[in-house]
Amino acid sequence: MALQWLSLIAAVWLQSINGTNSNFPAYSSHLKKILSISQLQLNNLASASDAGKILGWISGVAARHLPLYLVLLIGSALGLAGYGVQYLFLAGHIHSLSYWHVFALTVLAGNSICWINTVCYILAIQNFPIDRHIAVGLSTSYVGLSAKIYTDMVEVINNNNNDNSDRAQVFLLLNSILPLIVCVVVSPFAREIIDGKNSRVLAGGFLNLFMITVFTGLFAVISSLGFTNFLPPIFVVVGLFVLLLLPLVIPLAEKIREKIEQSCPLRVYDIEYLEKSNNFVSVEKELCGDEDKESGDEIGAMLMLRKVEFWLYFFSYLFGATLGLVYLNNLGQIAESRGCSGTSSLVSLSSAFGFFGRLLPSLINYFFSRKKCSISTSMAMGAMTAPMCGAFFILTFIRHDIALYIATTIIGICTGAITSISVSTTTELFGPENFGVNHNIVVLNIPIGSFLFGDFAALVYNVNRGAGQDSCLGHKCYQTTFMMWGFLCVSGTLLALSLHLRTKKIV
């Protein structure tokens, strides 16, 4: 079982460095300047990373026919090429890149994220079939730390140098090499591990991992809010590094326990305990149903596209989590237009609270799934979309910087939660067998929404820009955009409720 835990820790490490697209707001203003592009072109560049998801289904197909470690290495190689060439361009080693070259490289880099995500999801689903909701939620929560990890590392490497050019170069360099390094390190554990241990035996390990994860998130939030400003940035980076290594205690403890069990003779009351444990699992399956059967019949991609449930799910995601991602992609320009200078702190804040948002569904599932076997993920998506409506309306009517921080916190939490919930929703609606392809089709709504909603925001931004000005300044720049996004979130909430009513089990 130690190898089983190591596979989950491998997914945790992969996810913690796989949110490279969340770094874009930290250097978007410099890209706009060096490429001499408009706000609309900058928005399309921000959307280009999401556009890589259009071909994300290829990673799902590859994962069904290739070893998972090879899928990992392909994904990291794509990221190395996509971000690495951009780094060489900004560093002055390449001089002939046009805007469209950078656009294509960003699409390639965005596609690399899909390959790593697919491996992480499959590891959690295959190696923890009974507790896959918990395992997926725990691992994906660490994506919320990515922007925080990269931002803090940039501060250390850049030695608090505020030069935008240097910061952009360091961000792109880390985006290109860090995922490759981690993928190579964890590739031996990227495989299916069959173990007969039941959910009750795994519960102690999950509880310990939850505690470590919560402490990690609290540390990220505290350091993002500036409570550790008296410490050198290197201490924050070392603290995060130690907290990421801490989960290794779980497989180590499990290995020690296995060695002790092997060295001790099996006693009568041990046999009785195992029998009771197996009986518990049997009763649990009778009450809750077999986990795979609970997911419904296995549905392929073509059949899925013909189902009403898919389109309700697709558009509820589009008007919920995708809107949140578009907001976070434009966070740099939004902060600049409102006269807020703390863009990096906002990015770190959204990352830290996005971490807790992704973790929240797993916590709820862990503590309440055994008390109530049927949990509607579609209702949970609606519940997480509703607060985003209020966040966008706060931004519409309140001009103070505190509104920007409150709204960013709410949107970060809700977007992270919906992203985590969606993995379970896809398996429940369409089965786990074709998950790699099906889920990558579902998340096609992200590039679509990124272009549609982002371009609308950019057009409104340009309309409100003063004559002869390169940038729009003032509350009016995004006011209409926030109003429209708020009403779209209301629609997303209603669609999620409709999906719940259509799919809920009749007892």
Short mmCIF file of C-alpha atoms in Angstrom, two decimals:
data_model
loop_
_atom_site.label_atom_id
_atom_site.label_comp_id
_atom_site.label_asym_id
_atom_site.label_seq_id
_atom_site.Cartn_x
_atom_site.Cartn_y
_atom_site.Cartn_z
CA MET A 1 0.00 0.00 0.00
CA ALA A 2 3.02 2.30 0.34
CA LEU A 3 3.30 2.37 -3.46
CA GLN A 4 -0.38 3.26 -3.65
CA TRP A 5 0.24 6.34 -1.49
CA LEU A 6 3.38 7.23 -3.45
CA SER A 7 1.31 7.36 -6.65
CA LEU A 8 -1.07 9.86 -4.99
CA ILE A 9 1.84 11.94 -3.69
CA ALA A 10 3.26 11.91 -7.23
CA ALA A 11 -0.06 13.36 -8.43
CA VAL A 12 0.11 16.00 -5.67
CA TRP A 13 3.58 17.11 -6.75
CA LEU A 14 2.58 17.13 -10.42
CA GLN A 15 -0.49 19.26 -9.75
CA SER A 16 1.43 21.71 -7.58
CA ILE A 17 3.58 22.75 -10.57
CA ASN A 18 1.00 22.21 -13.34
CA GLY A 19 -0.85 25.54 -13.05
CA THR A 20 1.62 27.39 -15.26
CA ASN A 21 -1.19 29.21 -17.08
CA SER A 22 -2.21 30.86 -13.78
CA ASN A 23 1.06 32.83 -13.85
CA PHE A 24 0.05 34.78 -16.95
CA PRO A 25 -1.40 37.84 -15.11
CA ALA A 26 1.94 38.35 -13.36
CA TYR A 27 3.75 39.11 -16.63
CA SER A 28 0.93 39.94 -19.07
CA SER A 29 1.54 43.70 -18.92
CA HIS A 30 5.18 43.22 -20.00
CA LEU A 31 4.15 40.98 -22.89
CA LYS A 32 1.67 43.62 -24.01
CA LYS A 33 4.43 46.20 -24.01
CA ILE A 34 7.17 44.19 -25.71
CA LEU A 35 4.86 42.86 -28.44
CA SER A 36 3.11 46.25 -28.90
CA ILE A 37 -0.31 44.64 -28.95
CA SER A 38 -3.82 45.83 -28.11
CA GLN A 39 -5.88 44.76 -25.15
CA LEU A 40 -7.94 42.49 -27.42
CA GLN A 41 -4.80 40.77 -28.69
CA LEU A 42 -3.52 40.41 -25.12
CA ASN A 43 -6.79 38.79 -24.11
CA ASN A 44 -6.52 36.36 -27.03
CA LEU A 45 -3.00 35.55 -25.86
CA ALA A 46 -4.37 34.83 -22.37
CA SER A 47 -7.00 32.61 -23.97
CA ALA A 48 -4.41 30.81 -26.08
CA SER A 49 -3.32 28.68 -23.11
CA ASP A 50 -6.91 27.56 -22.66
CA ALA A 51 -7.13 26.93 -26.41
CA GLY A 52 -4.61 24.15 -25.92
CA LYS A 53 -7.42 22.21 -24.25
CA ILE A 54 -9.14 21.90 -27.63
CA LEU A 55 -6.70 19.08 -28.40
CA GLY A 56 -6.65 17.84 -24.82
CA TRP A 57 -8.63 14.72 -25.81
CA ILE A 58 -5.46 13.45 -27.54
CA SER A 59 -3.86 13.01 -24.12
CA GLY A 60 -6.87 10.90 -23.07
CA VAL A 61 -6.45 8.64 -26.10
CA ALA A 62 -2.70 8.41 -25.49
CA ALA A 63 -3.24 7.45 -21.85
CA ARG A 64 -5.30 4.43 -22.97
CA HIS A 65 -2.54 3.12 -25.24
CA LEU A 66 0.76 4.35 -23.75
CA PRO A 67 2.40 3.93 -20.34
CA LEU A 68 1.48 6.79 -18.04
CA TYR A 69 5.10 7.78 -17.48
CA LEU A 70 5.48 8.28 -21.25
CA VAL A 71 2.35 10.46 -21.32
CA LEU A 72 3.91 12.54 -18.53
CA LEU A 73 7.17 13.00 -20.42
CA ILE A 74 5.36 13.99 -23.62
CA GLY A 75 3.36 16.61 -21.72
CA SER A 76 6.42 18.09 -20.02
CA ALA A 77 8.30 18.16 -23.36
CA LEU A 78 5.45 20.15 -24.93
CA GLY A 79 5.62 22.63 -22.04
CA LEU A 80 9.39 22.88 -22.37
CA ALA A 81 9.03 23.83 -26.04
CA GLY A 82 6.06 26.18 -25.57
CA TYR A 83 7.39 28.20 -22.64
CA GLY A 84 11.10 27.69 -23.38
CA VAL A 85 11.02 29.37 -26.79
CA GLN A 86 9.07 32.29 -25.31
CA TYR A 87 11.73 32.63 -22.62
CA LEU A 88 14.49 32.71 -25.27
CA PHE A 89 12.51 35.42 -27.09
CA LEU A 90 12.13 37.64 -24.03
CA ALA A 91 15.76 37.05 -23.06
CA GLY A 92 16.88 38.31 -26.47
CA HIS A 93 18.28 35.01 -27.76
CA ILE A 94 15.58 34.84 -30.47
CA HIS A 95 14.59 38.01 -32.36
CA SER A 96 12.16 36.89 -35.06
CA LEU A 97 9.04 35.86 -33.15
CA SER A 98 5.81 37.56 -34.14
CA TYR A 99 2.61 37.82 -32.11
CA TRP A 100 1.20 34.74 -33.84
CA HIS A 101 4.33 32.75 -33.09
CA VAL A 102 3.90 33.55 -29.40
CA PHE A 103 0.20 32.69 -29.69
CA ALA A 104 0.98 29.25 -31.17
CA LEU A 105 3.63 28.58 -28.51
CA THR A 106 1.14 29.46 -25.77
CA VAL A 107 -1.40 27.04 -27.26
CA LEU A 108 1.28 24.32 -27.24
CA ALA A 109 2.16 25.08 -23.62
CA GLY A 110 -1.52 25.02 -22.66
CA ASN A 111 -1.92 21.61 -24.26
CA SER A 112 0.95 20.27 -22.14
CA ILE A 113 -1.12 20.93 -19.02
CA CYS A 114 -3.82 18.54 -20.31
CA TRP A 115 -1.35 15.66 -20.57
CA ILE A 116 -0.15 16.04 -16.97
CA ASN A 117 -3.71 16.56 -15.68
CA THR A 118 -4.90 13.41 -17.42
CA VAL A 119 -2.19 11.30 -15.76
CA CYS A 120 -3.01 12.76 -12.32
CA TYR A 121 -6.74 12.02 -12.69
CA ILE A 122 -6.13 8.47 -13.92
CA LEU A 123 -3.71 7.74 -11.05
CA ALA A 124 -6.29 8.84 -8.48
CA ILE A 125 -9.19 7.01 -10.14
CA GLN A 126 -7.36 3.72 -10.81
CA ASN A 127 -5.35 3.43 -7.60
CA PHE A 128 -8.14 4.57 -5.25
CA PRO A 129 -11.31 3.25 -6.94
CA ILE A 130 -13.48 3.33 -3.80
CA ASP A 131 -12.20 6.72 -2.62
CA ARG A 132 -11.54 8.27 -6.01
CA HIS A 133 -13.55 11.43 -5.21
CA ILE A 134 -11.36 12.08 -2.18
CA ALA A 135 -8.11 11.22 -3.97
CA VAL A 136 -8.92 13.38 -7.00
CA GLY A 137 -9.97 16.33 -4.84
CA LEU A 138 -6.87 16.13 -2.67
CA SER A 139 -4.47 16.01 -5.61
CA THR A 140 -6.19 18.65 -7.73
CA SER A 141 -6.32 21.06 -4.79
CA TYR A 142 -2.58 21.52 -5.16
CA VAL A 143 -3.06 23.15 -8.57
CA GLY A 144 -4.26 26.12 -6.56
CA LEU A 145 -0.76 26.43 -5.10
CA SER A 146 0.97 26.70 -8.48
CA ALA A 147 0.80 30.47 -8.88
CA LYS A 148 1.89 30.89 -5.26
CA ILE A 149 4.86 28.54 -5.71
CA TYR A 150 6.00 30.15 -8.96
CA THR A 151 5.53 33.71 -7.67
CA ASP A 152 7.56 33.04 -4.51
CA MET A 153 10.32 31.32 -6.48
CA VAL A 154 10.49 34.30 -8.83
CA GLU A 155 10.87 36.63 -5.84
CA VAL A 156 13.81 34.57 -4.58
CA ILE A 157 15.52 34.17 -7.96
CA ASN A 158 14.89 37.79 -8.94
CA ASN A 159 16.08 39.02 -5.51
CA ASN A 160 13.05 41.36 -5.13
CA ASN A 161 13.95 43.11 -8.40
CA ASN A 162 10.75 44.79 -9.63
CA ASP A 163 11.89 45.02 -13.26
CA ASN A 164 8.99 43.59 -15.29
CA SER A 165 11.28 42.27 -18.02
CA ASP A 166 13.39 40.21 -15.62
CA ARG A 167 10.32 38.90 -13.80
CA ALA A 168 8.65 37.80 -17.06
CA GLN A 169 11.79 35.95 -18.12
CA VAL A 170 12.09 34.11 -14.80
CA PHE A 171 8.41 33.13 -14.87
CA LEU A 172 8.73 31.65 -18.36
CA LEU A 173 11.99 29.88 -17.51
CA LEU A 174 10.41 28.22 -14.47
CA ASN A 175 7.26 27.37 -16.45
CA SER A 176 9.40 25.50 -18.97
CA ILE A 177 11.85 23.54 -16.77
CA LEU A 178 10.12 22.93 -13.42
CA PRO A 179 7.33 20.65 -14.77
CA LEU A 180 9.92 18.65 -16.73
CA ILE A 181 12.06 18.10 -13.62
CA VAL A 182 9.10 16.99 -11.48
CA CYS A 183 7.73 14.71 -14.24
CA VAL A 184 11.09 12.93 -14.52
CA VAL A 185 11.30 12.52 -10.72
CA VAL A 186 7.79 11.04 -10.27
CA SER A 187 7.56 9.03 -13.51
CA PRO A 188 8.46 5.69 -11.77
CA PHE A 189 5.28 6.01 -9.66
CA ALA A 190 3.00 6.95 -12.58
CA ARG A 191 1.40 3.52 -12.98
CA GLU A 192 -1.60 1.52 -11.86
CA ILE A 193 -1.02 -0.19 -8.51
CA ILE A 194 -3.41 -2.97 -7.56
CA ASP A 195 -3.98 -3.30 -3.83
CA GLY A 196 -6.72 -5.07 -1.96
CA LYS A 197 -6.85 -2.57 0.90
CA ASN A 198 -10.33 -1.29 1.59
CA SER A 199 -11.51 2.24 2.21
CA ARG A 200 -11.59 1.81 5.98
CA VAL A 201 -7.87 0.93 6.07
CA LEU A 202 -7.04 3.93 3.87
CA ALA A 203 -9.05 6.34 6.03
CA GLY A 204 -6.21 7.03 8.47
CA GLY A 205 -3.85 7.96 5.64
CA PHE A 206 -6.42 10.27 4.08
CA LEU A 207 -6.99 12.01 7.41
CA ASN A 208 -3.26 12.62 7.81
CA LEU A 209 -3.00 13.88 4.24
CA PHE A 210 -5.94 16.23 4.85
CA MET A 211 -4.18 17.68 7.88
CA ILE A 212 -0.95 18.23 5.95
CA THR A 213 -2.88 19.76 3.05
CA VAL A 214 -4.80 22.17 5.30
CA PHE A 215 -1.58 23.30 6.99
CA THR A 216 -0.03 23.84 3.56
CA GLY A 217 -2.99 25.96 2.46
CA LEU A 218 -2.97 28.01 5.66
CA PHE A 219 0.73 28.70 5.22
CA ALA A 220 0.09 29.81 1.63
CA VAL A 221 -2.75 32.14 2.66
CA ILE A 222 -0.83 33.65 5.59
CA SER A 223 2.23 34.34 3.45
CA SER A 224 0.04 35.73 0.63
CA LEU A 225 -1.63 38.19 3.00
CA GLY A 226 1.76 39.58 4.00
CA PHE A 227 1.99 38.21 7.54
CA THR A 228 5.46 36.82 6.74
CA ASN A 229 6.87 39.99 5.17
CA PHE A 230 9.45 40.22 7.96
CA LEU A 231 10.96 36.95 6.69
CA PRO A 232 13.19 36.70 3.59
CA PRO A 233 11.35 35.21 0.58
CA ILE A 234 13.65 32.18 0.69
CA PHE A 235 12.04 31.12 3.98
CA VAL A 236 8.59 31.05 2.36
CA VAL A 237 9.88 28.93 -0.53
CA VAL A 238 11.67 26.53 1.84
CA GLY A 239 8.50 26.30 3.97
CA LEU A 240 6.40 25.35 0.94
CA PHE A 241 9.03 22.84 -0.17
CA VAL A 242 9.05 21.16 3.25
CA LEU A 243 5.25 21.02 3.34
CA LEU A 244 5.21 19.39 -0.11
CA LEU A 245 7.67 16.74 1.11
CA LEU A 246 5.74 16.11 4.32
CA PRO A 247 3.17 13.70 2.72
CA LEU A 248 6.05 11.23 2.26
CA VAL A 249 5.58 10.45 5.95
CA ILE A 250 2.38 8.53 5.06
CA PRO A 251 3.91 5.85 2.77
CA LEU A 252 6.93 5.66 5.09
CA ALA A 253 4.67 4.93 8.06
CA GLU A 254 2.71 2.43 5.97
CA LYS A 255 5.91 0.64 4.96
CA ILE A 256 7.01 0.40 8.60
CA ARG A 257 3.58 -0.96 9.57
CA GLU A 258 3.77 -3.60 6.81
CA LYS A 259 7.23 -4.70 7.98
CA ILE A 260 5.98 -5.04 11.56
CA GLU A 261 2.96 -7.09 10.42
CA GLN A 262 5.18 -9.40 8.36
CA SER A 263 7.48 -10.02 11.32
CA CYS A 264 4.63 -10.78 13.74
CA PRO A 265 2.55 -14.00 13.63
CA LEU A 266 -1.12 -13.54 12.76
CA ARG A 267 -3.19 -13.82 15.91
CA VAL A 268 -6.80 -14.94 16.36
CA TYR A 269 -8.13 -11.46 17.08
CA ASP A 270 -6.26 -10.14 14.00
CA ILE A 271 -8.20 -12.63 11.87
CA GLU A 272 -11.43 -11.56 13.55
CA TYR A 273 -10.60 -7.90 12.84
CA LEU A 274 -9.91 -8.61 9.16
CA GLU A 275 -13.18 -10.54 8.87
CA LYS A 276 -15.08 -7.66 10.44
CA SER A 277 -13.31 -5.22 8.15
CA ASN A 278 -14.24 -7.23 5.07
CA ASN A 279 -17.81 -7.54 6.33
CA PHE A 280 -17.90 -3.76 6.74
CA VAL A 281 -16.86 -3.28 3.12
CA SER A 282 -19.54 -5.75 1.98
CA VAL A 283 -22.24 -3.96 3.97
CA GLU A 284 -20.97 -0.60 2.70
CA LYS A 285 -21.26 -1.79 -0.89
CA GLU A 286 -24.77 -3.07 -0.29
CA LEU A 287 -25.86 0.25 1.22
CA CYS A 288 -24.05 2.62 -1.12
CA GLY A 289 -23.83 0.45 -4.19
CA ASP A 290 -20.75 -0.56 -6.10
CA GLU A 291 -18.76 2.56 -6.88
CA ASP A 292 -18.35 1.74 -10.53
CA LYS A 293 -22.03 0.93 -10.91
CA GLU A 294 -22.90 4.17 -9.17
CA SER A 295 -21.25 5.99 -12.00
CA GLY A 296 -23.82 4.57 -14.40
CA ASP A 297 -23.21 2.82 -17.73
CA GLU A 298 -19.96 3.47 -19.52
CA ILE A 299 -20.59 6.12 -22.15
CA GLY A 300 -18.29 6.93 -25.08
CA ALA A 301 -17.63 10.40 -26.41
CA MET A 302 -20.10 10.29 -29.33
CA LEU A 303 -22.98 9.01 -27.19
CA MET A 304 -22.15 11.56 -24.50
CA LEU A 305 -22.48 14.43 -26.98
CA ARG A 306 -26.05 13.32 -27.78
CA LYS A 307 -27.21 13.49 -24.17
CA VAL A 308 -29.08 16.47 -22.71
CA GLU A 309 -27.21 15.95 -19.43
CA PHE A 310 -23.93 16.66 -21.17
CA TRP A 311 -25.08 20.04 -22.50
CA LEU A 312 -26.58 21.08 -19.18
CA TYR A 313 -23.28 20.14 -17.56
CA PHE A 314 -21.25 21.83 -20.31
CA PHE A 315 -23.03 25.19 -20.06
CA SER A 316 -23.26 25.20 -16.26
CA TYR A 317 -19.46 24.76 -16.22
CA LEU A 318 -19.11 27.45 -18.93
CA PHE A 319 -21.13 29.98 -16.92
CA GLY A 320 -19.41 29.09 -13.65
CA ALA A 321 -15.81 27.92 -13.36
CA THR A 322 -14.86 29.14 -16.85
CA LEU A 323 -16.04 32.67 -16.04
CA GLY A 324 -13.93 32.52 -12.91
CA LEU A 325 -10.88 31.44 -14.93
CA VAL A 326 -11.42 34.29 -17.40
CA TYR A 327 -11.57 36.74 -14.49
CA LEU A 328 -8.33 35.35 -13.03
CA ASN A 329 -6.62 35.48 -16.46
CA ASN A 330 -7.51 39.18 -16.69
CA LEU A 331 -6.66 39.94 -13.07
CA GLY A 332 -3.53 41.91 -14.00
CA GLN A 333 -5.41 44.29 -16.30
CA ILE A 334 -8.37 44.55 -13.92
CA ALA A 335 -6.10 45.55 -11.02
CA GLU A 336 -4.25 48.05 -13.21
CA SER A 337 -7.48 49.68 -14.42
CA ARG A 338 -8.72 50.11 -10.83
CA GLY A 339 -5.42 51.61 -9.70
CA CYS A 340 -4.49 48.65 -7.50
CA SER A 341 -0.72 48.06 -7.45
CA GLY A 342 -0.76 44.67 -5.70
CA THR A 343 -1.14 42.45 -8.77
CA SER A 344 1.33 39.83 -7.53
CA SER A 345 -0.37 39.66 -4.13
CA LEU A 346 -3.76 39.26 -5.83
CA VAL A 347 -2.41 36.42 -7.97
CA SER A 348 -0.98 34.71 -4.88
CA LEU A 349 -4.24 35.31 -2.98
CA SER A 350 -6.38 33.80 -5.75
CA SER A 351 -3.99 30.86 -5.92
CA ALA A 352 -4.06 30.21 -2.17
CA PHE A 353 -7.86 30.41 -1.87
CA GLY A 354 -8.26 28.41 -5.07
CA PHE A 355 -6.29 25.73 -3.24
CA PHE A 356 -8.87 25.60 -0.45
CA GLY A 357 -11.68 25.71 -2.98
CA ARG A 358 -10.35 22.60 -4.71
CA LEU A 359 -9.88 20.88 -1.35
CA LEU A 360 -13.37 21.69 -0.04
CA PRO A 361 -15.29 18.98 -2.01
CA SER A 362 -12.89 16.29 -0.79
CA LEU A 363 -13.28 17.37 2.83
CA ILE A 364 -17.07 17.24 2.52
CA ASN A 365 -16.92 13.87 0.78
CA TYR A 366 -14.56 12.42 3.39
CA PHE A 367 -16.63 13.40 6.42
CA PHE A 368 -20.16 12.97 5.06
CA SER A 369 -20.08 10.35 2.28
CA ARG A 370 -20.58 7.45 4.70
CA LYS A 371 -23.49 9.16 6.37
CA LYS A 372 -25.24 9.85 3.11
CA CYS A 373 -24.30 7.67 0.15
CA SER A 374 -25.86 9.79 -2.59
CA ILE A 375 -24.26 13.21 -3.01
CA SER A 376 -25.29 15.33 -5.98
CA THR A 377 -22.21 16.84 -7.59
CA SER A 378 -24.39 18.91 -9.91
CA MET A 379 -26.08 20.54 -6.92
CA ALA A 380 -22.64 21.18 -5.43
CA MET A 381 -21.60 22.91 -8.68
CA GLY A 382 -24.66 25.15 -8.47
CA ALA A 383 -23.96 25.95 -4.82
CA MET A 384 -20.43 27.05 -5.75
CA THR A 385 -21.56 29.10 -8.76
CA ALA A 386 -24.09 31.16 -6.76
CA PRO A 387 -21.51 33.09 -4.64
CA MET A 388 -19.68 34.09 -7.81
CA CYS A 389 -22.77 36.02 -8.90
CA GLY A 390 -22.46 38.14 -5.77
CA ALA A 391 -18.70 38.61 -6.30
CA PHE A 392 -19.19 40.04 -9.79
CA PHE A 393 -21.97 42.35 -8.59
CA ILE A 394 -19.69 43.56 -5.76
CA LEU A 395 -17.09 44.46 -8.38
CA THR A 396 -19.76 46.21 -10.44
CA PHE A 397 -20.96 48.59 -7.75
CA ILE A 398 -18.07 48.99 -5.26
CA ARG A 399 -14.91 50.77 -6.38
CA HIS A 400 -12.72 50.33 -3.30
CA ASP A 401 -9.68 48.00 -3.46
CA ILE A 402 -11.17 45.88 -0.67
CA ALA A 403 -13.94 44.86 -3.10
CA LEU A 404 -11.29 43.56 -5.49
CA TYR A 405 -9.67 41.46 -2.75
CA ILE A 406 -13.01 40.09 -1.48
CA ALA A 407 -14.26 39.24 -4.96
CA THR A 408 -10.95 37.61 -5.93
CA THR A 409 -11.10 35.46 -2.80
CA ILE A 410 -14.68 34.33 -3.50
CA ILE A 411 -14.03 33.65 -7.19
CA GLY A 412 -10.80 31.78 -6.38
CA ILE A 413 -12.55 29.50 -3.88
CA CYS A 414 -15.60 28.82 -6.07
CA THR A 415 -13.65 28.29 -9.30
CA GLY A 416 -11.32 25.86 -7.56
CA ALA A 417 -14.22 23.95 -6.01
CA ILE A 418 -16.13 23.60 -9.29
CA THR A 419 -12.98 22.44 -11.10
CA SER A 420 -12.49 19.72 -8.48
CA ILE A 421 -16.16 18.72 -8.42
CA SER A 422 -16.28 18.44 -12.21
CA VAL A 423 -13.91 15.45 -12.21
CA SER A 424 -16.35 13.50 -10.04
CA THR A 425 -19.31 14.77 -12.07
CA THR A 426 -17.84 13.43 -15.31
CA THR A 427 -17.29 9.96 -13.81
CA GLU A 428 -20.76 9.89 -12.22
CA LEU A 429 -22.57 10.94 -15.38
CA PHE A 430 -20.55 9.06 -18.01
CA GLY A 431 -18.47 6.43 -16.15
CA PRO A 432 -14.73 6.18 -15.38
CA GLU A 433 -13.66 3.94 -18.26
CA ASN A 434 -13.62 6.70 -20.92
CA PHE A 435 -12.85 9.49 -18.47
CA GLY A 436 -9.60 10.61 -20.15
CA VAL A 437 -11.40 11.48 -23.40
CA ASN A 438 -14.79 12.51 -21.95
CA HIS A 439 -13.46 15.01 -19.43
CA ASN A 440 -11.17 16.64 -21.97
CA ILE A 441 -14.24 17.15 -24.18
CA VAL A 442 -16.14 18.69 -21.25
CA VAL A 443 -13.37 21.20 -20.57
CA LEU A 444 -13.52 22.39 -24.17
CA ASN A 445 -15.89 24.96 -22.70
CA ILE A 446 -12.84 26.66 -21.16
CA PRO A 447 -11.18 27.83 -24.42
CA ILE A 448 -14.60 28.67 -25.88
CA GLY A 449 -15.56 30.77 -22.85
CA SER A 450 -12.09 32.24 -22.60
CA PHE A 451 -12.33 33.67 -26.10
CA LEU A 452 -15.98 34.75 -25.93
CA PHE A 453 -16.02 36.30 -22.45
CA GLY A 454 -12.45 37.58 -22.65
CA ASP A 455 -12.96 39.26 -26.03
CA PHE A 456 -16.14 40.90 -24.78
CA ALA A 457 -14.21 42.28 -21.80
CA ALA A 458 -11.44 43.51 -24.09
CA LEU A 459 -13.89 45.27 -26.43
CA VAL A 460 -15.59 47.03 -23.50
CA TYR A 461 -12.13 47.93 -22.18
CA ASN A 462 -11.18 49.53 -25.53
CA VAL A 463 -14.46 51.45 -25.76
CA ASN A 464 -13.88 53.03 -22.35
CA ARG A 465 -10.24 53.84 -23.04
CA GLY A 466 -9.50 57.53 -23.46
CA ALA A 467 -8.39 58.95 -26.82
CA GLY A 468 -4.65 58.51 -27.33
CA GLN A 469 -4.27 56.30 -24.24
CA ASP A 470 -2.75 52.82 -24.32
CA SER A 471 -4.58 51.67 -21.18
CA CYS A 472 -8.02 52.19 -19.70
CA LEU A 473 -8.09 53.58 -16.18
CA GLY A 474 -11.09 53.74 -13.90
CA HIS A 475 -14.01 51.73 -12.56
CA LYS A 476 -15.86 51.98 -15.87
CA CYS A 477 -13.32 49.81 -17.75
CA TYR A 478 -14.85 46.53 -16.56
CA GLN A 479 -18.15 47.64 -15.01
CA THR A 480 -20.34 46.45 -17.90
CA THR A 481 -18.31 43.24 -18.14
CA PHE A 482 -18.81 42.41 -14.46
CA MET A 483 -22.54 43.05 -14.76
CA MET A 484 -22.84 40.65 -17.70
CA TRP A 485 -20.67 38.02 -16.02
CA GLY A 486 -22.84 38.23 -12.90
CA PHE A 487 -26.01 37.46 -14.86
CA LEU A 488 -24.27 34.61 -16.70
CA CYS A 489 -23.37 33.13 -13.31
CA VAL A 490 -27.04 33.26 -12.37
CA SER A 491 -27.77 31.25 -15.55
CA GLY A 492 -25.03 28.77 -14.63
CA THR A 493 -26.58 28.25 -11.20
CA LEU A 494 -29.99 27.55 -12.73
CA LEU A 495 -28.50 25.12 -15.27
CA ALA A 496 -26.71 23.20 -12.50
CA LEU A 497 -30.01 22.98 -10.60
CA SER A 498 -31.71 21.65 -13.74
CA LEU A 499 -29.00 19.01 -14.12
CA HIS A 500 -29.50 17.99 -10.49
CA LEU A 501 -33.27 17.62 -10.93
CA ARG A 502 -32.78 15.62 -14.13
CA THR A 503 -30.19 13.20 -12.73
CA LYS A 504 -31.14 12.83 -9.06
CA LYS A 505 -31.97 9.32 -7.94
CA ILE A 506 -35.53 8.55 -7.07
CA VAL A 507 -35.57 6.54 -3.83
#
